[in-house]
Every structure is written in structure tokens, then in C-alpha cells.
Coordinates of C-alpha atoms (C1' of nucleotides) in Angstrom, one line a residue:
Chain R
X1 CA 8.7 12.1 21.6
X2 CA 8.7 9.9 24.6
X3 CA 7.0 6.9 24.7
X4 CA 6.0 4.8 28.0
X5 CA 5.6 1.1 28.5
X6 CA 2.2 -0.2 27.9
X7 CA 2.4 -4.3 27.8
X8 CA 4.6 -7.3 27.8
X9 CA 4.6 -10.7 26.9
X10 CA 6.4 -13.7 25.0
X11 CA 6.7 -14.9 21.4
X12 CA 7.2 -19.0 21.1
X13 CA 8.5 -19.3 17.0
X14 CA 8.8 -22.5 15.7
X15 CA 12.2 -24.3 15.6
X16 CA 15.0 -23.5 14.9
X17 CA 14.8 -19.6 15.1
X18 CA 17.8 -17.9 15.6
X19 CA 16.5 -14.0 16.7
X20 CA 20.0 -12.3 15.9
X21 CA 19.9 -13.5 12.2
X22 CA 16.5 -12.5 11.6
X23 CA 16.5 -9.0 13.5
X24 CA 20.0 -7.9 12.2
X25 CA 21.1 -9.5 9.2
X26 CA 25.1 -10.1 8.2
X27 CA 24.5 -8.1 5.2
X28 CA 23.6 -5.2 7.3
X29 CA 20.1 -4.7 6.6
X30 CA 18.0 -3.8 9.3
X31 CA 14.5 -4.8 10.8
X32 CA 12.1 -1.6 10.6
X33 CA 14.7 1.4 11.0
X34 CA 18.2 1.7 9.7
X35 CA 18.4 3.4 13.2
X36 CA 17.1 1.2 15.3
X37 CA 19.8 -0.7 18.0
X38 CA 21.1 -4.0 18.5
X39 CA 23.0 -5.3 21.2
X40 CA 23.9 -8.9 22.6
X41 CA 20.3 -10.7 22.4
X42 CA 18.2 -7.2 22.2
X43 CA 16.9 -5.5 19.8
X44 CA 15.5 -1.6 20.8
X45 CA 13.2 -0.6 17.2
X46 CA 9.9 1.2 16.4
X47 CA 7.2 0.3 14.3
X48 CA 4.0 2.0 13.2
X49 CA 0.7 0.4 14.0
X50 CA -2.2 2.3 12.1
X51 CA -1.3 6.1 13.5
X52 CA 0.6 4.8 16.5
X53 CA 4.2 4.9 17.1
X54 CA 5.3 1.8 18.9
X55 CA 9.0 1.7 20.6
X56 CA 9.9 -2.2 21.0
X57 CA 11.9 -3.6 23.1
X58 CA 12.6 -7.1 21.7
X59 CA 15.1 -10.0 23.8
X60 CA 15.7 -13.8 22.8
X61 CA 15.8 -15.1 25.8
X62 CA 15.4 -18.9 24.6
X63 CA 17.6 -20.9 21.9
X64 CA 17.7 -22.0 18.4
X65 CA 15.8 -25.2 19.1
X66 CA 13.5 -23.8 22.3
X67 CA 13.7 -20.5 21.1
X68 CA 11.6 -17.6 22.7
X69 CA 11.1 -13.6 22.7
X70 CA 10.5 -11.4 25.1
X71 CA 9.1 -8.3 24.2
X72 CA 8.1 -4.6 25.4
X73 CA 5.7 -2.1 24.1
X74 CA 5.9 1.2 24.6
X75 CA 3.8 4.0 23.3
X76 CA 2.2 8.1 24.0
X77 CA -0.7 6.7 25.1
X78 CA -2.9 4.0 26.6
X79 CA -3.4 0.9 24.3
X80 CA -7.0 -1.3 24.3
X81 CA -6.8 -5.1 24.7
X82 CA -8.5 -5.3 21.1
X83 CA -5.6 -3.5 19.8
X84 CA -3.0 -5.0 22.4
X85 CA -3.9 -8.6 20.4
X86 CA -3.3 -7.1 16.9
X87 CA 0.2 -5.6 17.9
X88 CA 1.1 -8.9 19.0
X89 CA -0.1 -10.6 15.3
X90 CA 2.4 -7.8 13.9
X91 CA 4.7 -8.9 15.9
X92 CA 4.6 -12.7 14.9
X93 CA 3.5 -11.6 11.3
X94 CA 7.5 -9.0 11.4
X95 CA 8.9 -12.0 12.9
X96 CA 7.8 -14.9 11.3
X97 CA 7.7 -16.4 14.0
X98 CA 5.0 -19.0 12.9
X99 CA 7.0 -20.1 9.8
X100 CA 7.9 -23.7 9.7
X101 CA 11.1 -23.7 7.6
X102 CA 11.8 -27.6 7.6
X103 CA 10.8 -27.8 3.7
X104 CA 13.3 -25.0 3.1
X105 CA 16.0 -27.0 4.7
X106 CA 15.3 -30.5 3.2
X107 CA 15.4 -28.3 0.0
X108 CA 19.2 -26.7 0.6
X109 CA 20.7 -30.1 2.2
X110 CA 20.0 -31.2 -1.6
X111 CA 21.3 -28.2 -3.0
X112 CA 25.0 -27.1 -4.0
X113 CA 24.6 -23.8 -3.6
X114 CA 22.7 -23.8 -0.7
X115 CA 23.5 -27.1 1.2
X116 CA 26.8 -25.0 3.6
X117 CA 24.8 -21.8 3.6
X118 CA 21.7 -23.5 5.0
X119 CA 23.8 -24.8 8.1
X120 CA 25.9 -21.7 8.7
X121 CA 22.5 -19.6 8.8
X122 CA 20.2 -22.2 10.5
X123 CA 17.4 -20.1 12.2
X124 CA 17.7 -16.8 10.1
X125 CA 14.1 -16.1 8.7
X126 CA 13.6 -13.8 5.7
X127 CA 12.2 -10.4 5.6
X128 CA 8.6 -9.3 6.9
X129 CA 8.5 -5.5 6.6
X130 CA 6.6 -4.3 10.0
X131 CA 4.9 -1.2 8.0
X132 CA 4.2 -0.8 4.2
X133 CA 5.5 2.7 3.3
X134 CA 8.7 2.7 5.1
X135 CA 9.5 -0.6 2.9
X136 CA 8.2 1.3 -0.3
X137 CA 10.3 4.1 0.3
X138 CA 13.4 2.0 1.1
X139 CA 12.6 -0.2 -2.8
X140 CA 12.2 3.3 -4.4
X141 CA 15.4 4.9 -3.0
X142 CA 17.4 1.7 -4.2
X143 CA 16.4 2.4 -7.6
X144 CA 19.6 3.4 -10.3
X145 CA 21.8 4.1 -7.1
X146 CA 24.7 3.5 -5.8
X147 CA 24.2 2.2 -2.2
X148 CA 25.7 5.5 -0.9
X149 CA 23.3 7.3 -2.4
X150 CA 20.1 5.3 -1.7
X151 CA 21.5 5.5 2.0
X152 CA 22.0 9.1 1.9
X153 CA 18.4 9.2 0.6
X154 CA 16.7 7.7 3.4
X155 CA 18.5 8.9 6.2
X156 CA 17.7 12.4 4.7
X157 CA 14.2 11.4 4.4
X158 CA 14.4 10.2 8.3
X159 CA 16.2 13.6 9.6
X160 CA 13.8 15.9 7.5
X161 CA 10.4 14.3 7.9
X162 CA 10.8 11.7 10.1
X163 CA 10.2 11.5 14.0
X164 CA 12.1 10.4 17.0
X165 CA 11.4 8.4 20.1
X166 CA 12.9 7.9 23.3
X167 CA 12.0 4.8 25.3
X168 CA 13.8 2.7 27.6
X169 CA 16.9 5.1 27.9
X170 CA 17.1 4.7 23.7
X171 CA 16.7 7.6 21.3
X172 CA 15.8 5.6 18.2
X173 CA 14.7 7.6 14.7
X174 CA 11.9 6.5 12.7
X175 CA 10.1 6.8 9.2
X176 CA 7.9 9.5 8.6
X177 CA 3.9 8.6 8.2
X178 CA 2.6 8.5 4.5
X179 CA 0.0 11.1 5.3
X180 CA 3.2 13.3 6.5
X181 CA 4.8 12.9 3.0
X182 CA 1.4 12.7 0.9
X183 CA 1.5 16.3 2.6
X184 CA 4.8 17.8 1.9
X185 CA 5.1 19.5 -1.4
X186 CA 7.3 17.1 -3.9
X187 CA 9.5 20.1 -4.3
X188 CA 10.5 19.7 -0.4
X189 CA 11.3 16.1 -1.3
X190 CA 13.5 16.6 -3.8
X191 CA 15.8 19.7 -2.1
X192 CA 15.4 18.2 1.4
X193 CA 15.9 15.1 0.9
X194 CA 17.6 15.3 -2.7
X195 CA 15.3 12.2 -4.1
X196 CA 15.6 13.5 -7.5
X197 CA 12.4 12.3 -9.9
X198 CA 11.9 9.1 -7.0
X199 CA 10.4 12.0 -5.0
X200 CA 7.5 12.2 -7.4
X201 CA 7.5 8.6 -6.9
X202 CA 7.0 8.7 -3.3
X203 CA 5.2 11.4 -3.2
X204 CA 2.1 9.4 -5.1
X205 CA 2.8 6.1 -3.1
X206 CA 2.1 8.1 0.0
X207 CA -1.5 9.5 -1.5
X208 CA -2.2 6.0 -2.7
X209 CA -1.7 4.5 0.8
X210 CA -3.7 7.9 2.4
X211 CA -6.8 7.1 0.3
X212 CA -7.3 3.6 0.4
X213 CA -4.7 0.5 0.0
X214 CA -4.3 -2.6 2.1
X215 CA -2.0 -2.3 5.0
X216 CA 1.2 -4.8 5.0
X217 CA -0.8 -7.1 7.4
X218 CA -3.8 -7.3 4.9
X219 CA -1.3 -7.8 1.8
X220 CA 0.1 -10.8 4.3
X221 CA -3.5 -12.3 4.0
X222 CA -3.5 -12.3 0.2
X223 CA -1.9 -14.9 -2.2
X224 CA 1.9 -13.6 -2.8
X225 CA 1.1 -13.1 -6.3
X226 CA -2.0 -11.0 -5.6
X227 CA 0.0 -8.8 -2.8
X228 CA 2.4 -8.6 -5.8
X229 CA 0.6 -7.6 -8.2
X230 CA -1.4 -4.8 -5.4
X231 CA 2.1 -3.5 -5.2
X232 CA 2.7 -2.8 -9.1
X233 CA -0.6 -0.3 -9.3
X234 CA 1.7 1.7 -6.7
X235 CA 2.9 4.8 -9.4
X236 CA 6.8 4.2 -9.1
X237 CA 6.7 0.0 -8.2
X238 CA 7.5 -2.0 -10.4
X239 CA 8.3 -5.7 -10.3
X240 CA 11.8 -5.5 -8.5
X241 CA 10.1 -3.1 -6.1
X242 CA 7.5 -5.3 -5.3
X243 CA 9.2 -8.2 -4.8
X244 CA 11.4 -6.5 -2.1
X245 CA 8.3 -5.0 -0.5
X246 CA 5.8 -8.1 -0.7
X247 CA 5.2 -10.2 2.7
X248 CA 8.3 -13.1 3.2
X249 CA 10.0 -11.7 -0.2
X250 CA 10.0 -12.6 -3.7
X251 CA 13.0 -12.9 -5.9
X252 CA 14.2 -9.4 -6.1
X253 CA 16.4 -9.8 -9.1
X254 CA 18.6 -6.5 -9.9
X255 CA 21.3 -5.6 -12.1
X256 CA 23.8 -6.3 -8.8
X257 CA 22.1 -9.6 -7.4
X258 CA 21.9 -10.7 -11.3
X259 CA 25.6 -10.8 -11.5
X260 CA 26.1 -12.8 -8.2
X261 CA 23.0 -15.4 -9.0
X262 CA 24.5 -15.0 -12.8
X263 CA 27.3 -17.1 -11.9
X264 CA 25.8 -19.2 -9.2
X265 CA 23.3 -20.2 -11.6
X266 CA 25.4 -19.9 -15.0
X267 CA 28.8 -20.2 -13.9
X268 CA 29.7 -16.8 -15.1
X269 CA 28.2 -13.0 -14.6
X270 CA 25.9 -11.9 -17.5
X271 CA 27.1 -9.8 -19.8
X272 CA 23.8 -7.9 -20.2
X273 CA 22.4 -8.4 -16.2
X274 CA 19.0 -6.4 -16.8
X275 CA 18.1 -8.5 -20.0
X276 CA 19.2 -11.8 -18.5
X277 CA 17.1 -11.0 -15.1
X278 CA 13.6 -12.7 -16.6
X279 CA 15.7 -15.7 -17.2
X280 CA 17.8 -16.1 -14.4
X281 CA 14.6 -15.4 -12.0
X282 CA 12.9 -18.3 -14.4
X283 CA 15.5 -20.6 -13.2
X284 CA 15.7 -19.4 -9.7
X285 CA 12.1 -20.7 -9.5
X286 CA 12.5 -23.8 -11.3
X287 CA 15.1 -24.7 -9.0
X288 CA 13.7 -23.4 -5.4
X289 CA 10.4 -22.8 -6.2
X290 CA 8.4 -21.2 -3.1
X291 CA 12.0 -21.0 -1.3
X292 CA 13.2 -18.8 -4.2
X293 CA 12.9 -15.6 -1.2
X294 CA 15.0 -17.6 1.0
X295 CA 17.3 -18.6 -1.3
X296 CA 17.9 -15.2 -2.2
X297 CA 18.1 -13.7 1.5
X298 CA 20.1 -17.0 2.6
X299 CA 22.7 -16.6 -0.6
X300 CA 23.1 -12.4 0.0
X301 CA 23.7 -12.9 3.3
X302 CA 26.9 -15.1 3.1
X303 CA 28.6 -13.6 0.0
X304 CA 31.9 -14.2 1.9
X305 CA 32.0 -17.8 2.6
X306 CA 30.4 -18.7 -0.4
X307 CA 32.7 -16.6 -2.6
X308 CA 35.7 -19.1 -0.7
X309 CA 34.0 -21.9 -1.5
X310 CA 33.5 -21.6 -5.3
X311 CA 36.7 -19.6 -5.5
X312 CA 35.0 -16.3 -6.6
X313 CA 35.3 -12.9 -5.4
X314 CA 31.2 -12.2 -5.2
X315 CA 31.5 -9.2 -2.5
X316 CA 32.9 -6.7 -5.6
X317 CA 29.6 -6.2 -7.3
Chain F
dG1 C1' 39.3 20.2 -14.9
dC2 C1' 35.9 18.3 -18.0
dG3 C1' 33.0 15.0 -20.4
dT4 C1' 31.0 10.5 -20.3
dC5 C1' 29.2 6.5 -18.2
dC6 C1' 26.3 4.1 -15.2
dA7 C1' 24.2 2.6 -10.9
dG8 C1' 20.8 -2.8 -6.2
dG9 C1' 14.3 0.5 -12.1
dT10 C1' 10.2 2.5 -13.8
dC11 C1' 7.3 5.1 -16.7
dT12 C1' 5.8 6.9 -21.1
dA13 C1' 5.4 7.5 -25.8
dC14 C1' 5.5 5.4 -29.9
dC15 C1' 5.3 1.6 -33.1
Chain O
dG1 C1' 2.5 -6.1 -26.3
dG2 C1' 7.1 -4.8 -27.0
dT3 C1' 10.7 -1.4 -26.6
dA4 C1' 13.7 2.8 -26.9
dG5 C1' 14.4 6.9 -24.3
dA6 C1' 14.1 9.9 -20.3
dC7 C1' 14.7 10.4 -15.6
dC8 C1' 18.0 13.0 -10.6
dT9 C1' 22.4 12.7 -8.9
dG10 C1' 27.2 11.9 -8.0
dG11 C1' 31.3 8.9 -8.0
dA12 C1' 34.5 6.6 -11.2
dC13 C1' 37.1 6.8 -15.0
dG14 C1' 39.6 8.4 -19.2
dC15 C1' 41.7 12.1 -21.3

DNA sequence: GCGTCCAGGTCTACC
DNA sequence: GGTAGACCTGGACGC
């Protein structure tokens, strides 16, 4: 579907913000779409605002300590000033671009593990999902899977029942809606897209969001523990899940980033990572309280250099 | 080639 | 409230 420009305008974060880290992550994960383009200081994405599909267009054109973002909306149809304002609060909510992180770094310049990390990813800010239901179905797919699965899983969710849009000379492939999937019989799901019993899973997460459940923006609004605990009345969410999905992160602990904080934390990888997760996410929080979501995005995000510098392989998990 | 195990969890039935 | 067992699928592994 193509999609024309409707508005422009500028995104001030606070310093330091470095727009590369935050938008396109070492680790690979991606900022709305796993096909959405990056390329020197742009990023080209779409994201769903209530039933509109938004392409954005989204430059740094300042620096990590006067940083700024230049950005382009383009969509099928005209878009209201009223609206115009609350695409922009998206924006900055996606970005976090209002989030002062100079506790997080007085925090790590103290701390072993993250004191060398801290530096080498100045400026990266954790994860804001821009819509709810494409960050459900991405938790639910990563459940008891191999990554190659999961992957498989959501791109065949994208190319069965997703959409996409060209803007900007970019073809970019997006989610489907939840009133798409609450739609679709679960049997489709599971041949199409060969979810398996996580089709049931979404299937009910889509109806739940279609009759009525806060929208990632209002979850923002609510104490993290309340958006938290909204998530886990989602059929198929459960604590992991919601941590992953919730506004700025939680502490997604799972069997694999068990291991890695296993050692980091213990000196050695549990034996039994699922029973040792309430513990080790216990001690996460004693030890980085509100920061335990950065910690976690800062420590998966340089594996490598942090596997040199305690001299342990922690890429092979 | 075949059987078994298990993976970036969650739900349900049962005690 | 606590906890086995079931759940789709497919790659890795042992034989």
C-alpha cells in the first residue's frame, strides 16, 4: 500500500542519546519491524497508530551530547493536528527520548559488570515497543524455541497476514492488526504460519486487545508493576512475556539469559536455569534496582566484549 | 534412519 | 498456593 508524506518535525532527547544504538541494537533486534531498514544515520520503519499505518522516516542529524531527530510521516490519508500531536508523543514515548539516564550511569561507573559496558554503549536507550500486539506476538513466538524457529514464526506471520508499505522509495513489511488475527481462524495460524499451540495463544491476545485493553501508550501511563501485571491477564503472557512487552522493559529472565546473568551474577551458569530464574532476577534487582531493564539490554547487547573481559565464552548459549 | 531430548514459557489439573 | 505434565515443532545428538 502506498503511503504519502503528511508532516515533519524534530525530536530534541535528552543527553547523551546515541539514535543508532537505540533504533538498531548490536544484538540485532529491531525497532518495530524485523523488516524495517537502517542505513548510515536513518532509519525507514512503520508503526501503527490506532487503525493507521504510519511509514517513518527517522534521521539523527545531531550528536550524542546535542543530539536531535528528524523525522517524516507518511500515511493513506490526511492526518488532523489533534492526532498529528499524539503521533509525535509516540514518537518520544518509542524513543525515549525524554529519558534522563544520568542515575543509570552513576549506577554502572560503580559497577563491575557494567562500569566498561556503560561507556562502550553510552547513549543506547532500552526498548519502547511502538504498538502492543506486534510486541505480544514477538514474546509469544520466543516461547520453547530455538531462535530459528521463533524467527521463522514471525516472518511467516508478516508474509501471511501482514501488510506492506511503500514510502519514500522503501518497500518496508509490517505486522498484521489484532482485529486481522482476532479474525483468522486459529487453524490458519497454525498451517500458515506453523505457530503450533502459540497460535491459540495469539489468537486470544488479539480478541483481548479487539474488545477492550489499554494501548501501549496507556500501559506507559501506569505504574510498571500495574502495566505488568495488565499484561499477565493476556491468555498466553506470563511473567517473562510481560516483562519483554511492558513500557522501558523489565528483567526478562529466560532459560538462555539465566545462564549468561548465571555467571555474571554467580560466577558459574546454573545447573537448573528455569528454577534458579526467581533468584537470580531477586538479585538482579537488589543490585540495579529500577536499572535492572537496562542492565539487562546494556549486558545482551555486548556479549562479545564482555565475554573477553571475564575470559568467558557467553555468545554460545 | 530412528528415538529422544530440549529449546530465549505458560496453562491446567490436581493435590 | 504449589507443582507435575502437556503443549507444536524441528534441530542436535546418540546409537
Amino acid at each position: 500500500m502506498p503511503l504519502k508524506k503528511q508532516f515533519s518535525g524534530e525530536l530534541k532527547p535528552l543527553s547523551p542519546y546515541n539514535f543508532k544504538l537505540t533504533v538498531s541494537k548490536p544484538a540485532g533486534w529491531w525497532w518495530s519491524t524485523p523488516f524495517e531498514e537502517f542505513e548510515e544515520n536513518t532509519l525507514w520503519t512503520v508503526a501503527r497508530f490506532d487503525d493507521t499505518a504510519l511509514g517513518l522516516k527517522l534521521l539523527s542529524v545531531g550528536t550524542l551530547k546535542r543530539p536531535q531527530i528528524e523525522f517524516h510521516v507518511f500515511a493513506s490519508k490526511k492526518i488532523g493536528n489533534e492526532k498529528k500531536g499524539q503521533i509525535i508523543n509516540l514518537l518520544e514515548r518509542s524513543l525515549l527520548t525524554k529519558q534522563d539516564l544520568s542515575d543509570f550511569y552513576s549506577l554502572a561507573e560503580d559497577d563491575q559488570i557494567l562500569k566498561e559496558t556503560a561507556q562502550r554503549l553510552c547513549g543506547m536507550h532500552t526498548v519502547s515497543w511502538p504498538e502492543l500486539f506486534s510486541a505480544l506476538i514477538l514474546a509469544v513466538t520466543l516461547q520453547m524455541s530455538p531462535m530459528k524457529r521463533s524467527n521463522d514464526m514471525m516472518n511467516s506471520i508478516i508474509d501471511e497476514f501482514g501488510q506492506t508499505f511503500s514510502f519514500d522509495g522503501k518497500r518496508i513489511r509490517y505486522w498484521p492488526s489484532f482485529e486481522k488475527i482476532a479474525s483468522t481462524p486459529v487453524r490458519d495460524l497454525e498451517r500458515k504460519a506453523n505457530l503450533g499451540y502459540r497460535a491459540k495463544f495469539i489468537k486470544k491476545i488479539a480478541q483481548s486487545l479487539n474488545d477492550d485493553f489499554p494501548t501501549m501508550n496507556e500501559l506507559y501511563m501506569m505504574e510498571p508493576e500495574e502495566a505488568r501485571k495488565k499484561l499477565m491477564t493476556l491468555h498466553g503472557i506470563g511473567e517473562y512475556s510481560a516483562e519483554l512487552v511492558m513500557p522501558g522493559m523489565g528483567f526478562p529472565l529466560d532459560i538462555w539469559s539465566a545462564k549468561i546473568f548465571g555467571i555474571l551474577l554467580n560466577g558459574e551458569a546454573p545447573k537448573n536455569p528455569r528454577e534458579d530464574i526467581p533468584e537470580l532476577k531477586s538479585a538482579a534487582q537488589k543490585r540495579w534496582g529500577k536499572w535492572a531493564g537496562y542492565a539487562f539490554v546494556y549486558v545482551l547487547n555486548d556479549l562479545e566484549n564482555i565475554s573477553k573481559r571475564i575470559g568467558k565464552d557467553l555468545t554460545s548459549f
